PDB file of C-alpha atoms in Angstrom:
ATOM      1  CA  MET Q  19       0.165  -0.184   0.016  1.00  0.00           C
ATOM      2  CA  SER Q  20       1.568   2.975  -1.242  1.00  0.00           C
ATOM      3  CA  GLU Q  21      -0.640   5.602   0.825  1.00  0.00           C
ATOM      4  CA  HIS Q  22      -1.778   5.886   4.283  1.00  0.00           C
ATOM      5  CA  PRO Q  23      -5.815   5.539   4.492  1.00  0.00           C
ATOM      6  CA  GLN Q  24      -7.861   8.209   5.482  1.00  0.00           C
ATOM      7  CA  LEU Q  25     -10.202   7.938   8.149  1.00  0.00           C
ATOM      8  CA  GLY Q  26     -13.843   8.616   7.424  1.00  0.00           C
ATOM      9  CA  ILE Q  27     -17.022   7.871   9.614  1.00  0.00           C
ATOM     10  CA  THR Q  28     -20.143   6.736   8.331  1.00  0.00           C
ATOM     11  CA  VAL Q  29     -23.438   6.918  10.229  1.00  0.00           C
ATOM     12  CA  ASP Q  30     -26.373   5.055   8.842  1.00  0.00           C
ATOM     13  CA  CYS Q  31     -29.735   7.215   9.553  1.00  0.00           C
ATOM     14  CA  ALA Q  32     -33.117   7.361   8.141  1.00  0.00           C
ATOM     15  CA  ASP Q  33     -33.089  10.889   7.446  1.00  0.00           C
ATOM     16  CA  ALA Q  34     -29.510  11.889   6.261  1.00  0.00           C
ATOM     17  CA  GLN Q  35     -30.017  15.478   5.651  1.00  0.00           C
ATOM     18  CA  VAL Q  36     -31.672  15.986   9.211  1.00  0.00           C
ATOM     19  CA  VAL Q  37     -28.851  14.343  10.887  1.00  0.00           C
ATOM     20  CA  ALA Q  38     -26.392  15.814   8.716  1.00  0.00           C
ATOM     21  CA  ARG Q  39     -27.335  19.431   9.685  1.00  0.00           C
ATOM     22  CA  PHE Q  40     -27.702  18.446  13.381  1.00  0.00           C
ATOM     23  CA  TRP Q  41     -23.997  17.391  13.118  1.00  0.00           C
ATOM     24  CA  CYS Q  42     -22.753  20.352  11.351  1.00  0.00           C
ATOM     25  CA  ARG Q  43     -24.294  22.237  14.191  1.00  0.00           C
ATOM     26  CA  ALA Q  44     -22.859  20.066  17.153  1.00  0.00           C
ATOM     27  CA  LEU Q  45     -19.182  20.112  15.684  1.00  0.00           C
ATOM     28  CA  GLY Q  46     -18.800  23.275  13.721  1.00  0.00           C
ATOM     29  CA  TYR Q  47     -18.650  21.157  10.406  1.00  0.00           C
ATOM     30  CA  VAL Q  48     -19.797  22.110   6.914  1.00  0.00           C
ATOM     31  CA  GLU Q  49     -21.467  20.262   3.874  1.00  0.00           C
ATOM     32  CA  ALA Q  50     -18.415  18.691   2.091  1.00  0.00           C
ATOM     33  CA  PRO Q  51     -17.826  20.387  -1.273  1.00  0.00           C
ATOM     34  CA  PRO Q  52     -18.472  17.815  -4.444  1.00  0.00           C
ATOM     35  CA  PRO Q  53     -15.605  15.665  -5.697  1.00  0.00           C
ATOM     36  CA  GLN Q  54     -12.881  17.256  -7.715  1.00  0.00           C
ATOM     37  CA  GLY Q  55     -13.831  18.036 -11.390  1.00  0.00           C
ATOM     38  CA  TRP Q  56     -17.444  18.702 -10.430  1.00  0.00           C
ATOM     39  CA  ASP Q  57     -19.158  22.369  -9.733  1.00  0.00           C
ATOM     40  CA  ASP Q  58     -21.675  20.813  -7.766  1.00  0.00           C
ATOM     41  CA  TRP Q  59     -23.681  17.797  -6.307  1.00  0.00           C
ATOM     42  CA  PRO Q  60     -26.550  17.456  -8.862  1.00  0.00           C
ATOM     43  CA  SER Q  61     -23.640  17.254 -11.553  1.00  0.00           C
ATOM     44  CA  PHE Q  62     -21.819  14.908  -9.743  1.00  0.00           C
ATOM     45  CA  LEU Q  63     -24.825  12.796  -9.034  1.00  0.00           C
ATOM     46  CA  THR Q  64     -26.178  12.831 -12.320  1.00  0.00           C
ATOM     47  CA  ASP Q  65     -22.708  11.963 -13.854  1.00  0.00           C
ATOM     48  CA  HIS Q  66     -22.562   8.957 -11.741  1.00  0.00           C
ATOM     49  CA  GLY Q  67     -26.242   7.926 -12.647  1.00  0.00           C
ATOM     50  CA  VAL Q  68     -27.722   8.393  -9.185  1.00  0.00           C
ATOM     51  CA  PRO Q  69     -31.809   8.631  -9.552  1.00  0.00           C
ATOM     52  CA  GLU Q  70     -32.908  12.165  -8.871  1.00  0.00           C
ATOM     53  CA  ASP Q  71     -35.182  10.593  -5.885  1.00  0.00           C
ATOM     54  CA  GLU Q  72     -32.252   9.260  -4.434  1.00  0.00           C
ATOM     55  CA  TRP Q  73     -29.936  12.252  -4.091  1.00  0.00           C
ATOM     56  CA  GLY Q  74     -31.098  13.336  -0.372  1.00  0.00           C
ATOM     57  CA  ASP Q  75     -30.095   9.465   0.914  1.00  0.00           C
ATOM     58  CA  GLY Q  76     -26.677  10.543   1.478  1.00  0.00           C
ATOM     59  CA  ALA Q  77     -24.819  13.445   3.094  1.00  0.00           C
ATOM     60  CA  THR Q  78     -21.132  14.187   3.849  1.00  0.00           C
ATOM     61  CA  ILE Q  79     -19.867  17.085   6.391  1.00  0.00           C
ATOM     62  CA  ARG Q  80     -16.394  18.128   7.042  1.00  0.00           C
ATOM     63  CA  PRO Q  81     -14.456  20.197   9.340  1.00  0.00           C
ATOM     64  CA  ALA Q  82     -14.699  24.120   7.895  1.00  0.00           C
ATOM     65  CA  THR Q  83     -10.630  24.145   7.784  1.00  0.00           C
ATOM     66  CA  GLY Q  84     -10.999  21.042   5.663  1.00  0.00           C
ATOM     67  CA  GLU Q  85      -8.350  19.309   8.131  1.00  0.00           C
ATOM     68  CA  GLY Q  86      -9.801  15.992   9.972  1.00  0.00           C
ATOM     69  CA  PRO Q  87     -12.501  13.522   9.300  1.00  0.00           C
ATOM     70  CA  SER Q  88     -15.244  13.643   6.982  1.00  0.00           C
ATOM     71  CA  ILE Q  89     -18.456  12.170   8.676  1.00  0.00           C
ATOM     72  CA  SER Q  90     -21.004  10.550   6.137  1.00  0.00           C
ATOM     73  CA  PHE Q  91     -24.848  10.102   6.886  1.00  0.00           C
ATOM     74  CA  LEU Q  92     -26.483   7.191   4.735  1.00  0.00           C
ATOM     75  CA  LYS Q  93     -30.306   6.492   4.647  1.00  0.00           C
ATOM     76  CA  VAL Q  94     -30.717   2.595   5.713  1.00  0.00           C
ATOM     77  CA  PRO Q  95     -34.367   0.800   5.769  1.00  0.00           C
ATOM     78  CA  GLU Q  96     -33.651  -0.702   9.193  1.00  0.00           C
ATOM     79  CA  PRO Q  97     -34.255   1.488  12.297  1.00  0.00           C
ATOM     80  CA  LYS Q  98     -31.521   1.763  15.064  1.00  0.00           C
ATOM     81  CA  THR Q  99     -32.318  -0.650  17.641  1.00  0.00           C
ATOM     82  CA  VAL Q 100     -29.627  -1.179  19.914  1.00  0.00           C
ATOM     83  CA  LYS Q 101     -26.893   1.208  21.386  1.00  0.00           C
ATOM     84  CA  ASN Q 102     -23.903   2.674  19.523  1.00  0.00           C
ATOM     85  CA  ARG Q 103     -20.844   0.241  20.097  1.00  0.00           C
ATOM     86  CA  VAL Q 104     -18.593   3.349  18.481  1.00  0.00           C
ATOM     87  CA  HIS Q 105     -19.640   6.794  19.426  1.00  0.00           C
ATOM     88  CA  LEU Q 106     -18.791  10.457  18.815  1.00  0.00           C
ATOM     89  CA  ASP Q 107     -17.504  13.100  21.802  1.00  0.00           C
ATOM     90  CA  VAL Q 108     -18.313  16.558  21.268  1.00  0.00           C
ATOM     91  CA  LYS Q 109     -15.485  17.813  23.520  1.00  0.00           C
ATOM     92  CA  VAL Q 110     -15.915  21.292  24.612  1.00  0.00           C
ATOM     93  CA  SER Q 111     -14.825  21.757  28.376  1.00  0.00           C
ATOM     94  CA  GLY Q 112     -11.447  22.330  27.611  1.00  0.00           C
ATOM     95  CA  GLY Q 113     -10.232  19.021  29.530  1.00  0.00           C
ATOM     96  CA  ARG Q 114     -10.166  17.857  33.333  1.00  0.00           C
ATOM     97  CA  HIS Q 115      -7.420  20.452  34.000  1.00  0.00           C
ATOM     98  CA  VAL Q 116      -9.936  23.264  33.616  1.00  0.00           C
ATOM     99  CA  ASP Q 117     -11.471  24.883  36.703  1.00  0.00           C
ATOM    100  CA  GLN Q 118     -14.821  22.454  37.290  1.00  0.00           C
ATOM    101  CA  ALA Q 119     -16.982  25.486  37.109  1.00  0.00           C
ATOM    102  CA  LEU Q 120     -16.055  26.474  33.539  1.00  0.00           C
ATOM    103  CA  ARG Q 121     -16.019  22.780  32.481  1.00  0.00           C
ATOM    104  CA  GLU Q 122     -19.572  22.490  33.614  1.00  0.00           C
ATOM    105  CA  THR Q 123     -20.746  25.892  32.210  1.00  0.00           C
ATOM    106  CA  ARG Q 124     -19.389  24.802  28.715  1.00  0.00           C
ATOM    107  CA  ILE Q 125     -20.974  21.391  28.926  1.00  0.00           C
ATOM    108  CA  ARG Q 126     -24.216  22.434  29.814  1.00  0.00           C
ATOM    109  CA  ALA Q 127     -24.359  25.433  27.323  1.00  0.00           C
ATOM    110  CA  THR Q 128     -23.400  22.755  24.622  1.00  0.00           C
ATOM    111  CA  GLU Q 129     -25.951  20.456  26.026  1.00  0.00           C
ATOM    112  CA  ALA Q 130     -28.717  23.296  26.005  1.00  0.00           C
ATOM    113  CA  ASP Q 131     -27.959  24.098  22.376  1.00  0.00           C
ATOM    114  CA  LEU Q 132     -28.001  20.681  21.094  1.00  0.00           C
ATOM    115  CA  VAL Q 133     -31.485  19.947  22.423  1.00  0.00           C
ATOM    116  CA  ALA Q 134     -32.675  23.061  21.098  1.00  0.00           C
ATOM    117  CA  HIS Q 135     -31.425  21.712  17.752  1.00  0.00           C
ATOM    118  CA  GLY Q 136     -32.955  18.218  18.326  1.00  0.00           C
ATOM    119  CA  ALA Q 137     -30.924  16.162  20.697  1.00  0.00           C
ATOM    120  CA  ARG Q 138     -32.022  14.529  23.951  1.00  0.00           C
ATOM    121  CA  SER Q 139     -30.189  14.116  27.030  1.00  0.00           C
ATOM    122  CA  LEU Q 140     -29.951  10.678  28.301  1.00  0.00           C
ATOM    123  CA  ARG Q 141     -27.793  10.962  31.529  1.00  0.00           C
ATOM    124  CA  GLU Q 142     -25.257  12.591  33.198  1.00  0.00           C
ATOM    125  CA  ASP Q 143     -21.999  10.852  34.516  1.00  0.00           C
ATOM    126  CA  VAL Q 144     -20.237  12.292  37.677  1.00  0.00           C
ATOM    127  CA  GLY Q 145     -17.090  11.031  39.231  1.00  0.00           C
ATOM    128  CA  ASP Q 146     -16.527   9.810  42.204  1.00  0.00           C
ATOM    129  CA  ASP Q 147     -16.292  13.299  44.007  1.00  0.00           C
ATOM    130  CA  GLY Q 148     -19.754  14.065  42.666  1.00  0.00           C
ATOM    131  CA  ARG Q 149     -18.556  16.371  39.605  1.00  0.00           C
ATOM    132  CA  LEU Q 150     -20.084  16.188  36.400  1.00  0.00           C
ATOM    133  CA  ASP Q 151     -17.525  14.603  33.572  1.00  0.00           C
ATOM    134  CA  HIS Q 152     -20.147  14.699  30.779  1.00  0.00           C
ATOM    135  CA  VAL Q 153     -23.404  14.349  29.634  1.00  0.00           C
ATOM    136  CA  VAL Q 154     -24.534  11.233  27.285  1.00  0.00           C
ATOM    137  CA  MET Q 155     -26.982  12.550  24.425  1.00  0.00           C
ATOM    138  CA  ALA Q 156     -28.985  11.064  21.356  1.00  0.00           C
ATOM    139  CA  ASP Q 157     -29.111  13.165  18.428  1.00  0.00           C
ATOM    140  CA  PRO Q 158     -32.226  13.355  16.365  1.00  0.00           C
ATOM    141  CA  GLU Q 159     -32.130   9.660  15.520  1.00  0.00           C
ATOM    142  CA  GLY Q 160     -31.269   7.998  18.673  1.00  0.00           C
ATOM    143  CA  ASN Q 161     -27.501   7.745  18.256  1.00  0.00           C
ATOM    144  CA  GLU Q 162     -25.346   8.415  21.272  1.00  0.00           C
ATOM    145  CA  PHE Q 163     -22.694  10.563  21.828  1.00  0.00           C
ATOM    146  CA  CYS Q 164     -21.203  12.436  24.726  1.00  0.00           C
ATOM    147  CA  VAL Q 165     -20.601  16.543  25.387  1.00  0.00           C
ATOM    148  CA  VAL Q 166     -17.207  16.333  27.282  1.00  0.00           C
TER     149      VAL Q 166
END
């Protein structure tokens, strides 16, 4: 293998557009541009024979800087039925070395914003000292993630 593989994350979902918009908000990501050589997604999809009624079945987002992993969302027919074995962490607190009150303020503000945009809070995880460590949440389709 001459090149190192790149990391891409794919999330199965029922509505790729809704879930992609949510994760853009949660992570500060943007819609990924079409592949090089195409001016827009409709041109790319048309050139690859994707029927127009399937154009909303997928979406890809990436960091605004272009650096870091992309996340793709793919419409699948089956609903989510069990807990995720892999999940994303939305890291906003600054880490455990940051003052606990500031960490908690950052976590709570992000939690409130994401709830306002379709997420649900599932539970809080606190350390042995009773301090908030992170909040476990679910995106609009029930995929678990943590705000840390």
